[in-house]
Short mmCIF file of C-alpha atoms and ligand atoms in Angstrom, two decimals:
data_model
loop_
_atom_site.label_atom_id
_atom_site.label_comp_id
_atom_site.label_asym_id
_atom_site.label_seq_id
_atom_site.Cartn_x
_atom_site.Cartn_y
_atom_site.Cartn_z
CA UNK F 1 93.04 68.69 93.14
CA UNK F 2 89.96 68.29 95.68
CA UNK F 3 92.06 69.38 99.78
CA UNK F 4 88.95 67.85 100.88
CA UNK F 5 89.99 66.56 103.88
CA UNK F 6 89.02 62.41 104.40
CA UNK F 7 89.26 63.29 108.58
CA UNK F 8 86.35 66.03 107.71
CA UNK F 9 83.90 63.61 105.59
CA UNK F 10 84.82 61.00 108.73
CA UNK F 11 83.71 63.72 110.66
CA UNK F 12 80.41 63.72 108.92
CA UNK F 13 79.97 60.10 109.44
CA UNK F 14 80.43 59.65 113.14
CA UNK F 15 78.43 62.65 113.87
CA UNK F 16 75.42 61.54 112.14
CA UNK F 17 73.99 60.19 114.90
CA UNK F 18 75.56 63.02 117.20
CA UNK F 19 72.63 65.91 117.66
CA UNK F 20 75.51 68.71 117.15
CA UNK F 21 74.81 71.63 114.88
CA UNK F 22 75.33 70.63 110.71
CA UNK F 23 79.05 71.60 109.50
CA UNK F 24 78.52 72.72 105.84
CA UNK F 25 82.04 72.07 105.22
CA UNK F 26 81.80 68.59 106.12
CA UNK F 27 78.13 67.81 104.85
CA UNK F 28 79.40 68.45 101.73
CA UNK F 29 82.67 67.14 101.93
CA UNK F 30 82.91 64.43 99.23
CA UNK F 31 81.21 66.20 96.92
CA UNK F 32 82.37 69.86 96.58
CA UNK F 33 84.14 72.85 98.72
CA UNK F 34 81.68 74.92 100.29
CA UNK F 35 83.11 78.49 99.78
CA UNK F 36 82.42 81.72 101.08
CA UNK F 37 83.19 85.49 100.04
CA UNK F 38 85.13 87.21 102.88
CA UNK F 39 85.05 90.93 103.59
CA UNK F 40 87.06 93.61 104.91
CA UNK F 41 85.72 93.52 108.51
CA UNK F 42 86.15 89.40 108.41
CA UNK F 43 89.74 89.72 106.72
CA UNK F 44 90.34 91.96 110.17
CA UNK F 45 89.01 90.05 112.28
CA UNK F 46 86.37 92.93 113.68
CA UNK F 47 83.46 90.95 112.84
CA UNK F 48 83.81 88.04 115.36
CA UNK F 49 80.56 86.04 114.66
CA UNK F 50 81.53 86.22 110.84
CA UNK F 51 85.26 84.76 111.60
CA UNK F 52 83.62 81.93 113.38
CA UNK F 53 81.24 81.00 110.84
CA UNK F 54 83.69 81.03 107.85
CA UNK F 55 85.60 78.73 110.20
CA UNK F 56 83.31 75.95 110.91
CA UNK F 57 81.58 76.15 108.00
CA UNK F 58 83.31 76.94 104.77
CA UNK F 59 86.38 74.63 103.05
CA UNK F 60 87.20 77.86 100.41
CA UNK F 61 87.14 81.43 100.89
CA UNK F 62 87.22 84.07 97.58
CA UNK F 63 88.55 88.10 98.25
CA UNK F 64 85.15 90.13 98.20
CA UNK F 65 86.81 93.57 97.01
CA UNK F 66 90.06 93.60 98.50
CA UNK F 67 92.24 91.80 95.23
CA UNK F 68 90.23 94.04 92.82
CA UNK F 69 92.60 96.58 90.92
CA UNK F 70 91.58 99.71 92.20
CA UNK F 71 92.01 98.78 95.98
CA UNK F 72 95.27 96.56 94.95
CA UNK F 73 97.18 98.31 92.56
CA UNK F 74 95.32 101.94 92.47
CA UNK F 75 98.65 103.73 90.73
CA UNK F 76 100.54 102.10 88.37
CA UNK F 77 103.91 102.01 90.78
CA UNK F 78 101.62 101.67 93.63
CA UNK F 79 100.75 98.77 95.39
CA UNK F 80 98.35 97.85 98.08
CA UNK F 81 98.90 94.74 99.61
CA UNK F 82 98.19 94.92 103.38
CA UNK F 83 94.43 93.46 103.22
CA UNK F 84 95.25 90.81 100.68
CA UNK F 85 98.07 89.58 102.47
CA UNK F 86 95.76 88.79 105.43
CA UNK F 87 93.30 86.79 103.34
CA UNK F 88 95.68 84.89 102.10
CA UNK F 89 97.40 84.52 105.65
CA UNK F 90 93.37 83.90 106.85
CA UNK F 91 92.72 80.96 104.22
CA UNK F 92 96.36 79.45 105.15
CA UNK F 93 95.82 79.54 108.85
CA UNK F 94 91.95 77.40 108.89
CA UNK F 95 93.40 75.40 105.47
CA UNK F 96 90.93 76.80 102.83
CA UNK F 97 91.22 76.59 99.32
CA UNK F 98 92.04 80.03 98.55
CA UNK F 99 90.87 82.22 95.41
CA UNK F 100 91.74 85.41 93.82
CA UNK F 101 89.40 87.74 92.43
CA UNK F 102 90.02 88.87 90.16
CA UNK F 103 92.86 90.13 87.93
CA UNK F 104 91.32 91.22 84.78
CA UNK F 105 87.55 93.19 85.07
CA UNK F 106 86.39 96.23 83.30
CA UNK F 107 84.80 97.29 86.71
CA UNK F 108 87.03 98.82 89.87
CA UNK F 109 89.23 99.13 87.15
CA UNK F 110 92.01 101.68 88.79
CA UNK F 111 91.80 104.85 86.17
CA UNK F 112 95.61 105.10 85.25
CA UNK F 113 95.44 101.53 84.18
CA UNK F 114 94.17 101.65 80.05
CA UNK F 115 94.56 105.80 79.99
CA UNK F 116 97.47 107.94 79.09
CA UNK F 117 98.68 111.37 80.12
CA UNK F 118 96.16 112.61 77.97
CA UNK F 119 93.22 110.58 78.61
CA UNK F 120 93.02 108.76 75.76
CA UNK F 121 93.28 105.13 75.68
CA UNK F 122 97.02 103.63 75.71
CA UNK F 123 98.65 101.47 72.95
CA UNK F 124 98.22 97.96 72.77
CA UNK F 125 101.65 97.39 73.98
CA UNK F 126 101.87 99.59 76.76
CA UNK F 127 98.52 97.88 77.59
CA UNK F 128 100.01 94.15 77.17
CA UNK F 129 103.19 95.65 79.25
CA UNK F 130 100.78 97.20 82.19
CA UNK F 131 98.82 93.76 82.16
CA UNK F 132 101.52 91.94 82.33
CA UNK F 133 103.01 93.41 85.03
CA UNK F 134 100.17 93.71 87.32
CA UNK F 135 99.53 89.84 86.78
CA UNK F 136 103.11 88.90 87.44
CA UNK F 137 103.60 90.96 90.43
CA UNK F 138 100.15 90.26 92.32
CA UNK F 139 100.04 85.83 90.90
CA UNK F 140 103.93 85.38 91.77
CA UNK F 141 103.76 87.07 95.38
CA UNK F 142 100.71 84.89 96.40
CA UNK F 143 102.84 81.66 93.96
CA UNK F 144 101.61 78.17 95.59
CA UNK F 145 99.72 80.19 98.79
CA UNK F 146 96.79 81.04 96.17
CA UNK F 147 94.95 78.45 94.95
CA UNK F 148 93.49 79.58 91.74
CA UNK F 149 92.61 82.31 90.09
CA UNK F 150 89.66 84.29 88.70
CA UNK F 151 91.43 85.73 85.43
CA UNK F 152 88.90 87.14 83.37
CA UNK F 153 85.69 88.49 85.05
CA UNK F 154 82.53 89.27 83.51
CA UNK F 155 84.49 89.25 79.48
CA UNK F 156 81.25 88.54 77.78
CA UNK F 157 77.38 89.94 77.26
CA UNK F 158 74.04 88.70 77.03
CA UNK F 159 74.12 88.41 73.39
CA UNK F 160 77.34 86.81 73.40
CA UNK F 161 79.39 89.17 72.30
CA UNK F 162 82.56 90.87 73.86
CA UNK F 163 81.95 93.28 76.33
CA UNK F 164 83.31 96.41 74.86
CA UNK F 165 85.51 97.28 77.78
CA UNK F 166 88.86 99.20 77.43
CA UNK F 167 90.83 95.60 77.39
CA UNK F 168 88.34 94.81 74.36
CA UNK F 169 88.75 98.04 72.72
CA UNK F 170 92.22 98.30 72.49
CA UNK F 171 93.35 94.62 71.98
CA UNK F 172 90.39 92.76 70.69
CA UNK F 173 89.61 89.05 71.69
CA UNK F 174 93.63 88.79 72.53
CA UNK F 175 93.24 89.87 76.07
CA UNK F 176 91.97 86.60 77.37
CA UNK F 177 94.83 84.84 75.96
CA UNK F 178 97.21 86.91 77.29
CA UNK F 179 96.09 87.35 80.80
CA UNK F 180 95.88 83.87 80.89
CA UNK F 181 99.52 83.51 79.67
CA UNK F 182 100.74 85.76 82.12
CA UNK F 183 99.24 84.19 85.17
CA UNK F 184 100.31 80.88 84.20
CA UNK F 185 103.58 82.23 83.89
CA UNK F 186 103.79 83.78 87.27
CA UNK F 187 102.54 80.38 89.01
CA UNK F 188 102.66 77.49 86.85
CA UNK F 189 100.83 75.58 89.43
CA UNK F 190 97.51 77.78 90.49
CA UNK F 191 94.51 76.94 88.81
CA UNK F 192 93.27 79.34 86.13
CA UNK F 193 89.59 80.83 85.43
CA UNK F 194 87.15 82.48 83.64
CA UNK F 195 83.91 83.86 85.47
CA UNK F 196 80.55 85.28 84.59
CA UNK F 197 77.53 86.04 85.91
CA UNK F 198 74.24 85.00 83.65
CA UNK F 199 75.65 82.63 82.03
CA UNK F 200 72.58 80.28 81.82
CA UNK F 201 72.06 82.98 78.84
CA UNK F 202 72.63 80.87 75.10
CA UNK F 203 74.91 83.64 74.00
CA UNK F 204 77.46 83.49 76.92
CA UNK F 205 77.09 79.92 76.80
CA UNK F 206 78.15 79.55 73.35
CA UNK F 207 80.73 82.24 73.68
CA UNK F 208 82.54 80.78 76.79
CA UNK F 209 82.35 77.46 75.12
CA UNK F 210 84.37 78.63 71.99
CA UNK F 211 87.02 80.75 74.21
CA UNK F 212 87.50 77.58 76.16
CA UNK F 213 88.18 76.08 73.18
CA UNK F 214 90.63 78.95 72.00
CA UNK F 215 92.60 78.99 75.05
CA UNK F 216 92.72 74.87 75.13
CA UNK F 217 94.15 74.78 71.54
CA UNK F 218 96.51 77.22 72.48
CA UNK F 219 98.15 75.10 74.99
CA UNK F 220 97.32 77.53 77.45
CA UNK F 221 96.14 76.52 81.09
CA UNK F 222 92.33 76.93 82.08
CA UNK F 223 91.11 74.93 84.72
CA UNK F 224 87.34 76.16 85.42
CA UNK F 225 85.04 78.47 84.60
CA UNK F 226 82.57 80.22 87.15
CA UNK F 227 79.07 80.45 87.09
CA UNK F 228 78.49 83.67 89.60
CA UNK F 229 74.98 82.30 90.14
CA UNK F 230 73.32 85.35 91.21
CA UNK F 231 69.90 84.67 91.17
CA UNK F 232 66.15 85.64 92.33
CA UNK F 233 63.02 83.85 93.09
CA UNK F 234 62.37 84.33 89.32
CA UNK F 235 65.30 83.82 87.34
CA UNK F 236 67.40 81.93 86.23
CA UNK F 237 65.45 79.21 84.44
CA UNK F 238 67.19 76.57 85.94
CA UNK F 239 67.07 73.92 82.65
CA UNK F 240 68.99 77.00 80.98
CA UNK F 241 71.20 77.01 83.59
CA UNK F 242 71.61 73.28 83.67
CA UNK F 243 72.47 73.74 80.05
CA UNK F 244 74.99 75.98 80.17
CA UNK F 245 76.65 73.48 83.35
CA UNK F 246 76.89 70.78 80.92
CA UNK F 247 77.58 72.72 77.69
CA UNK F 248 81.16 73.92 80.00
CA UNK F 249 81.52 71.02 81.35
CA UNK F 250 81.86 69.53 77.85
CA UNK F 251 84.91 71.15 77.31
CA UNK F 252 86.39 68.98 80.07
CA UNK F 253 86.96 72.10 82.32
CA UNK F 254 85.65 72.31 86.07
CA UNK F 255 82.38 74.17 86.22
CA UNK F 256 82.74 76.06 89.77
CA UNK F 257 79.53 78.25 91.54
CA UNK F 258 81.05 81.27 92.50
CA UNK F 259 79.42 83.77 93.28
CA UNK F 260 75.33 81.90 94.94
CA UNK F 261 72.97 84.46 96.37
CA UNK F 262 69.24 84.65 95.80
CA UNK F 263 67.29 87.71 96.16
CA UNK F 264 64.20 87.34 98.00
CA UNK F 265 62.80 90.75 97.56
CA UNK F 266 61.30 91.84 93.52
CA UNK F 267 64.12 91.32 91.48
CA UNK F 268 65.19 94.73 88.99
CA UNK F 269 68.16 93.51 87.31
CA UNK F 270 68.94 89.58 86.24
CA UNK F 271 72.66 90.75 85.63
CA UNK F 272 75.21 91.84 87.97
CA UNK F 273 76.85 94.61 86.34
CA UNK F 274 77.87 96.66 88.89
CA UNK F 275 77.30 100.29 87.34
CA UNK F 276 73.77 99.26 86.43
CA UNK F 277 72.13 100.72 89.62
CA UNK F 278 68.27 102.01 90.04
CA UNK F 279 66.75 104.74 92.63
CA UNK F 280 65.46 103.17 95.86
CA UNK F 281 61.61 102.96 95.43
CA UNK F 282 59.50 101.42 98.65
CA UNK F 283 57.86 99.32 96.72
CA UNK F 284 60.72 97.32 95.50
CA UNK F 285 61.67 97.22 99.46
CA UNK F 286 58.67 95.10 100.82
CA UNK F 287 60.40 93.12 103.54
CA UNK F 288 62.61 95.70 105.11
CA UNK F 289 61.19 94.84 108.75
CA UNK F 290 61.47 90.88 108.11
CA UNK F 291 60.84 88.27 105.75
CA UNK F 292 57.34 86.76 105.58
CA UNK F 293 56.95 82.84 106.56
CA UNK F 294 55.78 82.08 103.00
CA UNK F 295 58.32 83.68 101.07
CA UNK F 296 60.85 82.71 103.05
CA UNK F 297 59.43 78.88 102.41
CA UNK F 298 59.37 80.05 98.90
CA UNK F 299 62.71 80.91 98.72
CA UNK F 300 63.96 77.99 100.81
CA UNK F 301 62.59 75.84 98.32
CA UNK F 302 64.12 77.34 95.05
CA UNK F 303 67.59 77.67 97.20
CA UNK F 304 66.90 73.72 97.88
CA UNK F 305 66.06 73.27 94.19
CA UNK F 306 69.20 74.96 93.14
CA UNK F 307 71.48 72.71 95.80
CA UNK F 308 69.92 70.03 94.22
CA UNK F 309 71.03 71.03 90.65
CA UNK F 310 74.34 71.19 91.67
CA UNK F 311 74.88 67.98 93.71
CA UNK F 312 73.20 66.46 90.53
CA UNK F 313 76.52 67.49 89.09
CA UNK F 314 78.63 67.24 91.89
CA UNK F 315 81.09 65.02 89.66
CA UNK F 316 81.18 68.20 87.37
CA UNK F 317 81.32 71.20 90.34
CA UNK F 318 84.63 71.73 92.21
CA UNK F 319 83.25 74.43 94.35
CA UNK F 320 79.89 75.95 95.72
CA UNK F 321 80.74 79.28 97.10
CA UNK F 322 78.14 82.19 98.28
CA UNK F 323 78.58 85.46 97.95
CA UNK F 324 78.95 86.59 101.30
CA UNK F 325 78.31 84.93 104.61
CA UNK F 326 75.19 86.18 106.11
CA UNK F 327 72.26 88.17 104.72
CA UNK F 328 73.41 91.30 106.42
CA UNK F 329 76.58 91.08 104.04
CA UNK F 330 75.46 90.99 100.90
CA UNK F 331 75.96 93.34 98.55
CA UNK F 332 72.22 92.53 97.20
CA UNK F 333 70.93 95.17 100.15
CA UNK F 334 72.75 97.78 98.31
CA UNK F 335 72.79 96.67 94.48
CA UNK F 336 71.08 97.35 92.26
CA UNK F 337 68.92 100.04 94.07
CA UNK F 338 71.12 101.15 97.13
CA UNK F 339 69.01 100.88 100.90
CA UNK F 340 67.32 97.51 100.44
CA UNK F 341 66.94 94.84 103.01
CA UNK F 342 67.47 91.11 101.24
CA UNK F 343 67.86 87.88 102.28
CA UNK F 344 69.91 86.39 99.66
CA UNK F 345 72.63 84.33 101.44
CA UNK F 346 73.06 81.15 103.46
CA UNK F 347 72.87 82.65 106.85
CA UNK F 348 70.31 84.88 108.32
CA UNK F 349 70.92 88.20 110.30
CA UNK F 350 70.46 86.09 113.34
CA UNK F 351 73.78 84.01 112.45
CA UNK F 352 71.24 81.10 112.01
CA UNK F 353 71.70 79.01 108.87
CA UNK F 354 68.77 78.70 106.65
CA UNK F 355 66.88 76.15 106.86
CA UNK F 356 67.12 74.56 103.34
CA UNK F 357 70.57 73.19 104.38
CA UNK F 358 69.24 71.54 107.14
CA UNK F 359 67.89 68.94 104.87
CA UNK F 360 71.20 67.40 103.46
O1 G3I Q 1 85.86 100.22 101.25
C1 G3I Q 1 85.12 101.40 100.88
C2 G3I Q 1 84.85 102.25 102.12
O2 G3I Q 1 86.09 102.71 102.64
C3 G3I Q 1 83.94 103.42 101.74
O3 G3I Q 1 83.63 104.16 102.91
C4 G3I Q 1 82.65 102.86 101.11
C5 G3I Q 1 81.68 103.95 100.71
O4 G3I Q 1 82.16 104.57 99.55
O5 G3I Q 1 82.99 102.10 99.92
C6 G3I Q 1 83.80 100.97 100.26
O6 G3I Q 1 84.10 100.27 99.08
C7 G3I Q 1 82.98 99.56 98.55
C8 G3I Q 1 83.33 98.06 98.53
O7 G3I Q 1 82.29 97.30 97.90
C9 G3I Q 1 83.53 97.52 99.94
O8 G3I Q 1 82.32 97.64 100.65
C10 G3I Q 1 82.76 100.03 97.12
O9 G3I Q 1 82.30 101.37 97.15
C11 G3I Q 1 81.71 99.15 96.45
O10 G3I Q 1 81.62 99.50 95.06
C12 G3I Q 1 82.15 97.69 96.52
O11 G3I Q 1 81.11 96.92 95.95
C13 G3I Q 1 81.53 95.59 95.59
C14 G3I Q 1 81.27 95.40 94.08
O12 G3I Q 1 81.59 94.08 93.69
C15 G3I Q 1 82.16 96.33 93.27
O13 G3I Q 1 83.50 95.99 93.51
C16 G3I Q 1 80.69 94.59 96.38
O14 G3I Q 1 81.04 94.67 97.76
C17 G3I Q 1 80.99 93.18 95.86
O15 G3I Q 1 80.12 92.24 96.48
C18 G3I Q 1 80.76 93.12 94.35
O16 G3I Q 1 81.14 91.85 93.91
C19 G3I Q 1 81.02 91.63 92.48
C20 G3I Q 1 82.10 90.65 92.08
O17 G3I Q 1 83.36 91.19 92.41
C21 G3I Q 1 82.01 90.34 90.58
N1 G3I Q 1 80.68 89.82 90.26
C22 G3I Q 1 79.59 90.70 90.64
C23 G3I Q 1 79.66 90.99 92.14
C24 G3I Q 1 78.52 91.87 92.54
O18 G3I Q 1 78.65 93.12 91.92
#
C-alpha cells in the first residue's frame, strides 16, 4: 500500500513552474518512496542539517544500526529500546513509511544469542525459542507503527548457496521460514522482507527466486525483497542487475532498493559483508581533499543511469532508499578499508544535492 501522498505529487505539479529548490519526495512521488537510512545523531536530533533534509526530502526512513540485535537486544533478558523508539516516533511525526532492519543477520549478531554456557552452539529448539522471542517482542511493540520489515538480511552467497551462519548451521534452510512465521505472527499487517546485497549475482538470483517460492507455497507472508544496491563506478553490470529485478519481480513480490550508494573512489570489495575489511592504503584514497570535476561527471552519470533503471521499473519498485543521507555519512568512508573519503550518497558534504537528480 503506496502512503504516497496525492497533496505531495500536486505539490510537484504546481511548483513546476515555481523556481524553488527540487523536493525528492515529491519528484518522485507517483512512482516510488524516496527513502533514506537515519543515524544515531539524526534519530537525536544533534545533527540539525541532517533532520531537515530527511524532512523535505525523503517519504521512508530505514534504522541504520540502531534495530540491529546487538544494540537492541544485547542480553537475552535485556532490551534496548530507547533509540528505536525515537525512530519510530521520528518516521510517525513527518509521516514516513517506516522500516525495520533487521531482525535476523549473522552480523551484529549479540554473542549470547546462538551460544550456550559453554560456548558451543545451542539446540535447534532453544534457537527456534530465542528467535521467536526476540521477533515477537521487538515486531509486536512497534505492531501497525512499523511499516515493514527487513526479516532475513544478507541469507545467501555469491554462489548461491546458504551462508553458513550460526542460524544456517544449526537449523538448516528452516530459519527463513520461521522468522518469517514469527513476524507475521507478531503483526499480521506489516509488510515482510528478504534483503541482500549483490544480488545482480545468477546464484543469489536463482536462490532468492526459489525461497520466494518456498515461503509463497507455504502460505506464509512475503511482501518484497531488497536489492541493497551498493555499488561502484565499476560494478554492478547493470543488465545483471536488471535481470535479477525482473527475475524477483516474477514471483509477483515488490522488488524494493534498499540500501543505493555508489563509491566514487577504486572500489576493493563488490560485496558488503561487513567483517570483510582491508588496511587503509593511500592509493586506494585518491580524492580525500575533493572529488575531481570528471569523476564526479562520471559518477553522476552512472548514478543517473542507475535512476533510470529503476524508474524503468517503477511499476515493479516500491521504494528507492540510500544508504545514508549525505556523503559525510556513509559508512563507505570507513568500509571496507577504514579512513577513506567517498562520495557515495545523494547529498554532498556541502548539504547540496547532487546534481544527477536535478535532471528529473
Ligand atoms: O555506536 C558505536 C559508538 O558508540 C562507538 O564509539 C563506535 C566505535 O566503536 O562504534 C559505534 O557503532 C558502530 C555503528 O556502525 C554506528 O556507527 C559500529 O562499530 C559499526 O560496526 C556500525 O557499522 C554499521 C554496519 O552496518 C554494521 O552494523 C554501519 O554504520 C552500517 O551502515 C552498516 O549497514 C549495513 C546494513 O545494516 C546491512 N547491509 C550492509 C550495510 C553496510 O555494511
Amino acid at each position: 500500500m503506496k502512503r504516497i501522498s496525492i497533496i505531495a505529487a500536486l505539490a510537484a505539479v504546481i511548483s513546476c513552474g515555481a523556481p524553488e529548490e527540487k523536493v525528492l519526495k515529491d519528484t518522485f512521488a507517483d512512482k516510488f518512496y524516496i527513502g533514506a537510512a537515519i543515524n544515531e545523531a539524526e534519530i537525536r536530533g544533534t545533527d540539525v542539517e541532517g533532520v531537515e533534509l530527511l524532512k523535505k526530502h525523503f517519504s521512508s526512513i530505514v534504522a541504520e544500526n540502531c534495530m540491529k540485535s546487538e544494540e537492541i537486544h544485547p542480553e537475552e533478558n535485556v532490551y534496548n529500546f530507547e533509540l528505536a523508539d525515537k525512530f519510530v516516533e521520528f518516521g510517525e511525526a513527518n509521516d514516513m513509511f517506516i522500516i525495520g532492519h533487521c531482525l535476523i543477520w549473522h552480523s551484529q549478531l549479540a554473542p549470547w544469542f546462538v551460544y550456550d554456557e559453554k560456548g558451543d552452539f545451542v539446540t535447534p529448539e532453544v534457537l527456534k525459542q530465542r528467535m521467536k522471542d526476540h521477533i515477537t517482542t521487538i515486531v509486536t511493540r512497534y505492531k501497525g507503527r512499523v511499516d515493514g520489515w527487513d526479516v532475513v538480511n544478507e541469507a545467501i552467497v555469491e554462489d548461491g548457496s546458504y551462508r553458513n551462519s550460526p542460524f544456517y548451521q544449526i537449523l538448516g534452510e528452516e530459519f527463513i521460514p520461521l522468522a518469517f512465521q514469527y513476524a507475521h505472527e507478531a503483526d499480521p499487517d506489516a509488510e515482510l522482507y528478504l534483503n541482500d546485497y549483490g544480488q545482480n549475482v545468477k546464484g543469489r538470483r536463482e536462490t532468492y527466486v526459489k525461497i520466494i517460492k518456498d515461503l509463497q507455497a507455504r502460505g506464509l507472508r512475503i511482501d518484497g525483497i531488497g536489492m541493497q544496491a551498493h555499488m561502484g563506478m565499476d560494478y554492478p553490470d547493470f543488465g545483471e542487475f536488471e535481470e535479477s529485478l525482473l527475475a524477483f519481480a516474477g514471483t509477483g513480490v515488490n522488488v524494493m532498493i534498499t540500501e543505493w550508494d555508489m563509491s566514487a573512489i577504486p572500489t576493493v570489495n563488490t560485496g558488503a559483508n561487513v567483517a570483510d575489511t582491508e588496511e587503509y592504503k593511500k592509493a586506494l584514497d585518491p580524492y580525500a581533499d575533493g572529488l575531481p570535476a570528471e569523476v564526479s561527471a562520471e559518477w553522476n552519470a552512472r548514478m543517473k543511469a542507475s535512476m533510470d533503471l529503476f524508474l524503468k521499473h517503477a511499476d515493479k519498485i516500491t521504494r528507492v532508499t540510500a544508504w545514508g543521507v549525505s556523503d559525510g555519512d556513509s559508512w563507505k568512508n570507513d568500509w571496507p578499508v577504514e579512513g577513506r573519503t567517498d562520495y557515495p550518497l545523494l547529498f554532498d558534504r556541502n548539504l547540496e544535492m547532487k546534481p544527477f537528480l536535478k535532471e528529473y
